[in-house]
CSV table of C-alpha atoms in Angstrom, one decimal:
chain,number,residue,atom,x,y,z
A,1,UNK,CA,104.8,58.0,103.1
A,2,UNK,CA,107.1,57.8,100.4
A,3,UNK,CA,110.8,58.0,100.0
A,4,UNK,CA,112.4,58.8,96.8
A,5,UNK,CA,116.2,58.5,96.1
A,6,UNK,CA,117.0,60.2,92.8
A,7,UNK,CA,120.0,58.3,91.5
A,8,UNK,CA,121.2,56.6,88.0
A,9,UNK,CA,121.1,53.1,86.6
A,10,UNK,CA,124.8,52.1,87.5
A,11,UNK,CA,124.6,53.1,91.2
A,12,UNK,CA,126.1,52.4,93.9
A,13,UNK,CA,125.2,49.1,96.0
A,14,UNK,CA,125.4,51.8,99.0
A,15,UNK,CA,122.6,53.3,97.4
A,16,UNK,CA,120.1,49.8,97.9
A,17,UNK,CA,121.3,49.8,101.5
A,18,UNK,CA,119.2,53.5,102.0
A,19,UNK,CA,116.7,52.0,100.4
A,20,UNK,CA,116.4,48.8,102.3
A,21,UNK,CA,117.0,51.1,105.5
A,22,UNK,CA,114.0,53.5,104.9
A,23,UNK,CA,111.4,50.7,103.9
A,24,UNK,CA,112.8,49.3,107.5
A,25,UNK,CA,111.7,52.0,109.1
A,26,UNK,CA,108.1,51.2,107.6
A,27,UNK,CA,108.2,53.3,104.3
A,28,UNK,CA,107.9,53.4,100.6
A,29,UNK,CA,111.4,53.6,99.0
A,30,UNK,CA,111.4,53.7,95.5
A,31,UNK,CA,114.8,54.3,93.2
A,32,UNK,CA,114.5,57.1,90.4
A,33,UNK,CA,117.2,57.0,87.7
A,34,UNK,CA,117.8,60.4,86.3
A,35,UNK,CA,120.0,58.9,83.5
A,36,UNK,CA,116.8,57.7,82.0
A,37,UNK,CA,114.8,60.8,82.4
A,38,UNK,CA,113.4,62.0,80.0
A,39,UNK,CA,114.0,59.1,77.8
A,40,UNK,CA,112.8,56.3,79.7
A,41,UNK,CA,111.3,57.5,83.4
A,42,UNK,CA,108.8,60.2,83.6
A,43,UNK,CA,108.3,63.3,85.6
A,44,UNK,CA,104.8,65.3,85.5
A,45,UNK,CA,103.9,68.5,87.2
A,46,UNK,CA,100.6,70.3,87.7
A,47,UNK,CA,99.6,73.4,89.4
A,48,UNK,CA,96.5,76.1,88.8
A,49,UNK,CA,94.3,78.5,90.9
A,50,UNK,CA,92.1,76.2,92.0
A,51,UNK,CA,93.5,73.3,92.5
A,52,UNK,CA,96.5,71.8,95.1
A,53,UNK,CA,99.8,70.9,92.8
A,54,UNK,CA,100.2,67.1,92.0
A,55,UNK,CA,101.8,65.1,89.2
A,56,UNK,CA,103.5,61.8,89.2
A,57,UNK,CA,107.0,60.0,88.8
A,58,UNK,CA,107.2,56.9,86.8
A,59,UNK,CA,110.2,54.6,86.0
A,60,UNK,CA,110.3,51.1,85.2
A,61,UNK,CA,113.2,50.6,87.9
A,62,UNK,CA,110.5,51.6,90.5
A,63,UNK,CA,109.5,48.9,92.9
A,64,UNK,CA,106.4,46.8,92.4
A,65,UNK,CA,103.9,49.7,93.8
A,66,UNK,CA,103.8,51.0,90.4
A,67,UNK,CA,103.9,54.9,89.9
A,68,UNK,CA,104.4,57.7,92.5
A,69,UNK,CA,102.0,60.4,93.2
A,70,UNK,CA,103.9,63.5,93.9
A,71,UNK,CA,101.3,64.4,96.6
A,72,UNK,CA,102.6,60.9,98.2
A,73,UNK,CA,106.4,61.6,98.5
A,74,UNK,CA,107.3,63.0,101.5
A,75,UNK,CA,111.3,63.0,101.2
A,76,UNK,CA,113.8,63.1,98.0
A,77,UNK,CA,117.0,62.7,98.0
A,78,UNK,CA,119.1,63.7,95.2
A,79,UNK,CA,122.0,61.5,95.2
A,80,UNK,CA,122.9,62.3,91.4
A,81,UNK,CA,120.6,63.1,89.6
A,82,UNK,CA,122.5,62.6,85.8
A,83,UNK,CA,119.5,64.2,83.9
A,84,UNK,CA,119.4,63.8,80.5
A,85,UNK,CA,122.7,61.4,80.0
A,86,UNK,CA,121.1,59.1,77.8
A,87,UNK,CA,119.7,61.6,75.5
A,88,UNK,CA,121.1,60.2,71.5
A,89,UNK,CA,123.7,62.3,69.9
A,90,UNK,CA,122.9,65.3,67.9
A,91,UNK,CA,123.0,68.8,67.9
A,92,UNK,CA,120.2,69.7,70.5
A,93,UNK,CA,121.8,67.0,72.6
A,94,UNK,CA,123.3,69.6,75.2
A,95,UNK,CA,119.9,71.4,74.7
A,96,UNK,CA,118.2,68.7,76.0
A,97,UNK,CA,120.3,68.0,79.0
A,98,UNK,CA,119.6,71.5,80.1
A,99,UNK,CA,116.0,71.2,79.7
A,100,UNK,CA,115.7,67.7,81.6
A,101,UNK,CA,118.1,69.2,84.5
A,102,UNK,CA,115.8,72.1,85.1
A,103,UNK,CA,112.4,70.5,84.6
A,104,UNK,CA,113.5,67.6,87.6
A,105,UNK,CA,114.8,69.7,89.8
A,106,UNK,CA,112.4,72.3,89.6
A,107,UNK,CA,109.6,69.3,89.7
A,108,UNK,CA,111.0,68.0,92.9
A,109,UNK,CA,111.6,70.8,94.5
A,110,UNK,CA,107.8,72.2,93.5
A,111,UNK,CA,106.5,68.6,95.1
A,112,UNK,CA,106.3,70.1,98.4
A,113,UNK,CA,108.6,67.3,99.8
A,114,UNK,CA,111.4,68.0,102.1
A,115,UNK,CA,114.5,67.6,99.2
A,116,UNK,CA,118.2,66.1,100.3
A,117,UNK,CA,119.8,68.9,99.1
A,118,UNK,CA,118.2,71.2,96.2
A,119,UNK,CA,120.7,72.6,93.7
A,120,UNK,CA,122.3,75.6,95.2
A,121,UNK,CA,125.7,77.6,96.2
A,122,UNK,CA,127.2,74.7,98.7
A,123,UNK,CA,128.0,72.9,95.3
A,124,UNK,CA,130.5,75.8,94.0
A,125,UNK,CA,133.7,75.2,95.5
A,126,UNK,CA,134.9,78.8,95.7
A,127,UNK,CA,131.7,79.4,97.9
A,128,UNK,CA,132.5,76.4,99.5
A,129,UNK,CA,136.2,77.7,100.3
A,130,UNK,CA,135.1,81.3,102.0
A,131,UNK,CA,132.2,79.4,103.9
A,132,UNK,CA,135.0,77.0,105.4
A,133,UNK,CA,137.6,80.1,106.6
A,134,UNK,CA,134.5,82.1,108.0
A,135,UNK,CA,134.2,79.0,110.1
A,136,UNK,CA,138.0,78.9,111.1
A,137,UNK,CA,138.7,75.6,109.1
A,138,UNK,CA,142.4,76.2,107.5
A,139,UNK,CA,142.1,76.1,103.6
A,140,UNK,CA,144.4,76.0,101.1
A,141,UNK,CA,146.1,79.2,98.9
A,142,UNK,CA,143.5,79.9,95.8
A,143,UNK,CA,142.8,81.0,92.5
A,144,UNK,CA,140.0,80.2,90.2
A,145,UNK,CA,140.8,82.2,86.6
A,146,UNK,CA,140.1,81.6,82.9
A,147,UNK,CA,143.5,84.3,82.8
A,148,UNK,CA,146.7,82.4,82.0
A,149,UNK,CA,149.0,85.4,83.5
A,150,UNK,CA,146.8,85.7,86.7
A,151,UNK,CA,147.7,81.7,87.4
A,152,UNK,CA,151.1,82.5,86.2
A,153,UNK,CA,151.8,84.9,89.2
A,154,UNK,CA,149.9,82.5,91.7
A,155,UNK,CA,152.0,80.2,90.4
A,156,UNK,CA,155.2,81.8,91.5
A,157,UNK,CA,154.0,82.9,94.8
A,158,UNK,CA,153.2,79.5,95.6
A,159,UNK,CA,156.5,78.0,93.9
A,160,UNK,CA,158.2,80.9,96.0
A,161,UNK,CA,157.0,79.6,99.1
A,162,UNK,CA,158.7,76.3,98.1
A,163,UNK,CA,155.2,75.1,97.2
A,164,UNK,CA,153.6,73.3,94.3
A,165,UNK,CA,150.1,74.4,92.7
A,166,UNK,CA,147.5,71.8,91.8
A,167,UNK,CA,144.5,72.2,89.5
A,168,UNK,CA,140.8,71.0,89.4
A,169,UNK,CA,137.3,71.6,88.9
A,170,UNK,CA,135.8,75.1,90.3
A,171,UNK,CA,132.6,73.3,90.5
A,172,UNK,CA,132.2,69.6,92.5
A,173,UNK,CA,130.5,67.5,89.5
A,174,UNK,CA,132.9,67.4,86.2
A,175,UNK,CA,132.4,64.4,84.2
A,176,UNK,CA,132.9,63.2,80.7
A,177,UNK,CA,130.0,61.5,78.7
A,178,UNK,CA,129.9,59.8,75.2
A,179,UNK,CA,126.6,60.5,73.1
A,180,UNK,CA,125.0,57.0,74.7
A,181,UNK,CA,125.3,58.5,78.1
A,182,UNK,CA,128.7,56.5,79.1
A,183,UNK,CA,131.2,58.0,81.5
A,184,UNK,CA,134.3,57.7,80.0
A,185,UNK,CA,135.9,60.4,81.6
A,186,UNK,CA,136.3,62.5,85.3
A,187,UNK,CA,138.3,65.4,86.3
A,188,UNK,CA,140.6,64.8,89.1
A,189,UNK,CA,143.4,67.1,90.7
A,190,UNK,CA,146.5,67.1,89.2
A,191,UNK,CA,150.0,68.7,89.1
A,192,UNK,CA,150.8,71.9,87.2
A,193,UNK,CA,153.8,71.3,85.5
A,194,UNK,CA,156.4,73.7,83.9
A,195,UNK,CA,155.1,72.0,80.6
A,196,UNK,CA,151.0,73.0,81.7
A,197,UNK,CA,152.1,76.6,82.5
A,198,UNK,CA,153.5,77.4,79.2
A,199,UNK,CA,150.1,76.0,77.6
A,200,UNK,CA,147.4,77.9,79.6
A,201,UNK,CA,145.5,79.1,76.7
A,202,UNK,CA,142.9,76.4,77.6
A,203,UNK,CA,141.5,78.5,80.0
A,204,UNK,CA,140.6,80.7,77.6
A,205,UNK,CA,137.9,78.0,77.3
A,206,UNK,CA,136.9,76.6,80.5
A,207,UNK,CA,137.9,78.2,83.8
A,208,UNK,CA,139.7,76.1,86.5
A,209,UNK,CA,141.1,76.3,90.3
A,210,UNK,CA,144.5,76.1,90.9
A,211,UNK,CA,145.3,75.5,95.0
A,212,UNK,CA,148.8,75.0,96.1
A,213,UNK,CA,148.9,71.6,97.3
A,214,UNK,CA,149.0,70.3,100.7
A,215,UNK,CA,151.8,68.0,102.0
A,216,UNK,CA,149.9,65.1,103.7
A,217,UNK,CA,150.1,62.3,106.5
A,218,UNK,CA,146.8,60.9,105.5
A,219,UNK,CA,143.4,62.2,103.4
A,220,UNK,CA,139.9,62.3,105.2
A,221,UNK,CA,137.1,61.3,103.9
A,222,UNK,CA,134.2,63.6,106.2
A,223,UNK,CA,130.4,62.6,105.4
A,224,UNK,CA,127.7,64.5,107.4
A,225,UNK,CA,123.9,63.7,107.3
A,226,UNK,CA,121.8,66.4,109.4
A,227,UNK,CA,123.8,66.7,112.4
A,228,UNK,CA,126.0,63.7,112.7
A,229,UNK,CA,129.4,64.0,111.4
A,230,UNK,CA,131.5,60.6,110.6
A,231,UNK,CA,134.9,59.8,109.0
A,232,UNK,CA,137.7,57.5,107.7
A,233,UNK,CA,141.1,58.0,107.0
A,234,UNK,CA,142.4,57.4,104.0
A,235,UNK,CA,146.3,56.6,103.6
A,236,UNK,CA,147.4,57.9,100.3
A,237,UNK,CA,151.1,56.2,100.0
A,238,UNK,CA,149.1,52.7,99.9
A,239,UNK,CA,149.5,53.6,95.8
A,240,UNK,CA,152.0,55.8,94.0
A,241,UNK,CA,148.6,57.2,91.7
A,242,UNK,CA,147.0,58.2,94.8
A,243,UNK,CA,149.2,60.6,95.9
A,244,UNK,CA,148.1,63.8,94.5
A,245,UNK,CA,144.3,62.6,94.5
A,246,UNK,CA,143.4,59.1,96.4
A,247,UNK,CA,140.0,59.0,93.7
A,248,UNK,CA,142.4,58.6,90.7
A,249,UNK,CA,143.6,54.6,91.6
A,250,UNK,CA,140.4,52.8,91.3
A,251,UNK,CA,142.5,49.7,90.5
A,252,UNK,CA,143.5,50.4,94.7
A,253,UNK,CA,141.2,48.8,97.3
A,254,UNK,CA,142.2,51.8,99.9
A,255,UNK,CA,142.1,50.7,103.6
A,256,UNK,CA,139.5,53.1,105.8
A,257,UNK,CA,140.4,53.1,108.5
A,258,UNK,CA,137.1,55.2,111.3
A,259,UNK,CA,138.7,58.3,112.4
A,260,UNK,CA,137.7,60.8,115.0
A,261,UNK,CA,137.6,64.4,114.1
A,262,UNK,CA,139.4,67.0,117.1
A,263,UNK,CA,136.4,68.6,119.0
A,264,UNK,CA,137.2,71.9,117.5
A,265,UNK,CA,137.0,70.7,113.9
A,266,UNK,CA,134.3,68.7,114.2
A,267,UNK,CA,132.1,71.6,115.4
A,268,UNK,CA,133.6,73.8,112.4
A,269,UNK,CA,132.6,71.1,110.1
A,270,UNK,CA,128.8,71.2,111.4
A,271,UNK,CA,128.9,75.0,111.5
A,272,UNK,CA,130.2,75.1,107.7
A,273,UNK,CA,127.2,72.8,107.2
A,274,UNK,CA,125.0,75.3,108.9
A,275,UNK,CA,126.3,77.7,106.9
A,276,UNK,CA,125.8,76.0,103.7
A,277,UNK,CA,122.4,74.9,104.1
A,278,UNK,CA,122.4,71.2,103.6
A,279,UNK,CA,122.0,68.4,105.2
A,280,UNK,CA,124.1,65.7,103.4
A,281,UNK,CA,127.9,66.3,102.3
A,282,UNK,CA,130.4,64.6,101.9
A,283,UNK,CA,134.0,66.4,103.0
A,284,UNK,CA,137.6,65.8,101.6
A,285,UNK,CA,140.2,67.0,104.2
A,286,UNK,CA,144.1,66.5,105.0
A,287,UNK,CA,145.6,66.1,107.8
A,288,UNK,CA,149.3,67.2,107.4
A,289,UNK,CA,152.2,65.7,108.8
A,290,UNK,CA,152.1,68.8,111.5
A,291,UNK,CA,148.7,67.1,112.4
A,292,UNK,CA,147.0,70.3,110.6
A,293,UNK,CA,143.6,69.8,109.7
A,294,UNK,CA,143.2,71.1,105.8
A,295,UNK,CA,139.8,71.4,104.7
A,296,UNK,CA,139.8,70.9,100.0
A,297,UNK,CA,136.1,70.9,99.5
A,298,UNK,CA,132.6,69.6,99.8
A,299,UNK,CA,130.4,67.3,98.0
A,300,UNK,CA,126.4,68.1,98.2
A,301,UNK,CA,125.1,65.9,95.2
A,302,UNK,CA,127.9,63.1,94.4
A,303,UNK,CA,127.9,60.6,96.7
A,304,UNK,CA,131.0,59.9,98.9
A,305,UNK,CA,129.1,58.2,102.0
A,306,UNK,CA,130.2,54.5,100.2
A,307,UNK,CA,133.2,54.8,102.1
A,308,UNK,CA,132.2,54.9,105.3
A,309,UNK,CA,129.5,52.2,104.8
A,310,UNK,CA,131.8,50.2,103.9
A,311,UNK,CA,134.0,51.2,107.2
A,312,UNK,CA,131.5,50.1,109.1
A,313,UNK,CA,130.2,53.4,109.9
A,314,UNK,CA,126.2,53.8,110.8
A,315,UNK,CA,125.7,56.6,107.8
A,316,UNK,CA,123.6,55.0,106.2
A,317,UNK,CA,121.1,54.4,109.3
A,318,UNK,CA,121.6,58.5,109.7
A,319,UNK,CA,120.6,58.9,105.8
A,320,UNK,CA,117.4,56.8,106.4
A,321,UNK,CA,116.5,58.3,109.5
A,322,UNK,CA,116.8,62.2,107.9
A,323,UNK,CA,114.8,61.4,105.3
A,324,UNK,CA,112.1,59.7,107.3
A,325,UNK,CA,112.1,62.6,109.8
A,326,UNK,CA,113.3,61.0,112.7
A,327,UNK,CA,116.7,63.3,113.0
A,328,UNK,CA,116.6,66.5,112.9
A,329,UNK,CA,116.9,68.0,110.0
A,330,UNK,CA,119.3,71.4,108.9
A,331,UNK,CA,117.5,74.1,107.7
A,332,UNK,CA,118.2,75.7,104.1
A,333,UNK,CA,120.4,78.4,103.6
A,334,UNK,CA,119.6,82.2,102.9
A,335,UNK,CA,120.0,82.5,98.8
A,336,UNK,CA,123.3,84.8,99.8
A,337,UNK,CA,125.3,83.0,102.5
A,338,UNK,CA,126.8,86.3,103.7
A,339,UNK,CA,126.3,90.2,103.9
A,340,UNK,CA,128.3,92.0,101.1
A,341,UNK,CA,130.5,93.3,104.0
A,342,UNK,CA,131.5,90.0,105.4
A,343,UNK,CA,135.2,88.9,105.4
C-alpha cells in the first residue's frame, strides 16, 4: 500500500513527521510537490472500455522506490496542493494554473484511492458559517458583498451595536505569488477603518467578508482528523500584531498551550464535520472573555495541525492512522449540504 501526501517543496517539517508515521505503520509514503507540477513532477491518467484505470505519479522529491502506480496508492492526502505555482510568467500563466489544478485533482480523485479531503463546499467560508449555526456553534454577524453600500449599512449596524467590523477572504486559501512561484503575500483579517469605508470601490473587483469582530480572552486553534478532535489555546495579547489575527506575527513564537473543548462544543465541532464531509480540518475559534465559544472558520486544504504537533498533541499519529485505515474514517458529504428549505 501506498500513501501519498500532496504537498509543496517548502513544507512544513510537520509534514515529514506524517510521513515517517505512515511508513511506521508498515507503508509506502512518498511526498508529491504540487508546486512543481506540471513543470517538474508528473501526473498520468488512463481509462477505456476495456481496460481498469491506471496511470502513474512521478517526482524527483519521491523516495527511493521510484515512480507510483496509481493502481498502488491506496490513500492521498491533499495537504496543499499549490498546482501550477512554478509555471514562468506570461500571459497563459493563470491559464495554466487552472489547467494543472483541475487535471491533479481530478487525477487523484479518478485514482480510486480514498482522498484526505477532495475539493469541495467545506472550503467556502460562507458555507462553512451556515453549516456551523445549523450545528448550534455561535458565529459571528456576516456579510460577504462585492457592493460598497451593502457593507456600508452592515457597517453601521455593527458600529451601532458598539461593534467593530473586520474583513477577510470569503474563501480559506488567498495567497499572493510572483511569476517564479514565490509567496510574497497572504490575506489576513484586518480592521475596517473610516479611511477603508470611504474606498470600497475595490470590491467592485474582488468580493470580500466583512464579520464584526469578536472581543477575545484567548484564540483556538481546533484540528480534527476522522473523529478525534484536539486543540490549543492561543493567547493573542503575547504580541500587539496579533491581536486582530494571531497568523499575522510570524516574528512571535506563540505559547500553545493543550486545551479541552466543553462537551457540548466538542460534539458540535464533530457534527459540523459530519456535516461538511471531511475528515481533516483545522478550526479557528474564540473564546470570549464571557467564556463564549465563537466559531470564525474552517480550514480543509491548508494545513494548521503544526500547532498542535508541536503542543505535544498525538495529531499527527491520528493523520497516519486515517490514511492507513486504521480509524475510522468520515464519509463524504451530499454535493448540497442542505434541502433548499433548511434554515
Amino acid at each position: 500500500m501506498t500513501v501519498v501526501v500532496v504537498t509543496h517543496s517548502e513544507h512544513d517539517a510537520a509534514v515529514d513527521a506524517v510521513l515517517d508515521a505512515v511508513r511506521a505503520r508498515g507503508e509506502r509514503a512518498v511526498r508529491f510537490d504540487g508546486d512543481h507540477y506540471p513543470t517538474r513532477a508528473s501526473l498520468t491518467f488512463e481509462l477505456s472500455d476495456d481496460a481498469p484505470a491506471g496511470g502513474a505519479i512521478a517526482d524527483d522529491a519521491l523516495d527511493e522506490g521510484g515512480p507510483v502506480a496509481l493502481e498502488d496508492v491506496r490513500a492521498i492526502w491533499l495537504y496543499q496542493t499549490w498546482a501550477g505555482y512554478r509555471l514562468p510568467a506570461g500571459p497563459y500563466r493563470a491559464l495554466g494554473q487552472e489547467l494543472a489544478a483541475a487535471a491533479m485533482q481530478g487525477t487523484l480523485e479518478a485514482s480510486g484511492a480514498f482522498v484526505m479531503d477532495p475539493p469541495g463546499p467545506a472550503e467556502r467560508k460562507p458555507v462553512q458559517l451556515r453549516a456551523a449555526r445549523a450545528v448550534g456553534l455561535a458565529i459571528p454577524r456576516t456579510m460577504v458583498s462585492n457592493d460598497p453600500a451593502s457593507v456600508r449599512r452592515f457597517a453601521e449596524v455593527v458600529r451601532a451595536r458598539g461593534g467593530e467590523v473586520v474583513t477577510k477572504s470569503p474563501g480559506t486559501w488567498l495567497k499572493q505569488f510572483e511569476d517564479d512561484g514565490t509567496l510574497t503575500a497572504k490575506a489576513y483579517t484586518s480592521v475596517v477603518t473610516d479611511e477603508a469605508l470611504d474606498a470600497l470601490e475595490g470590491l467592485r473587483l474582488g468580493p470580500m467578508m466583512f464579520q464584526e469582530r469578536i472581543p477575545k480572552r484567548r484564540e483556538l486553534r481546533v484540528v480534527v482528523v476522522g473523529h478525534d478532535v484536539f486543540a490549543v489555546a492561543i493567547d493573542p495579547s503575547e504580541s500587539p500584531d496579533g491581536e486582530v489575527d494571531w497568523r499575522r506575527s510570524h516574528a512571535h513564537d506563540y505559547t500553545r498551550t493543550p486545551y479541552a473543548l466543553p462537551a457540548e462544543i466538542h460534539a458540535r465541532v464533530l457534527a459540523l464535520m459530519d456535516l461538511l464531509g471531511v475528515n481533516y480540518a483545522a478550526l479557528d475559534l474564540i473564546v470570549t472573555p464571557e467564556g463564549r465559544h465563537v466559531f470564525l472558520e474552517a480550514n480543509p486544504s491548508c494545513g494548521g495541525f503544526e500547532q498542535l504537533h508541536e503542543a505535544g498533541l498525538p495529531v499527527v499519529d491520528a493523520i497516519a492512522d486515517v490514511l492507513v485505515g486504521r480509524r475510522r474514517r468520515r464519509a463524504p458529504a451530499r454535493t448540497q449540504l442542505w434541502a433548499p428549505a433548511d434554515t
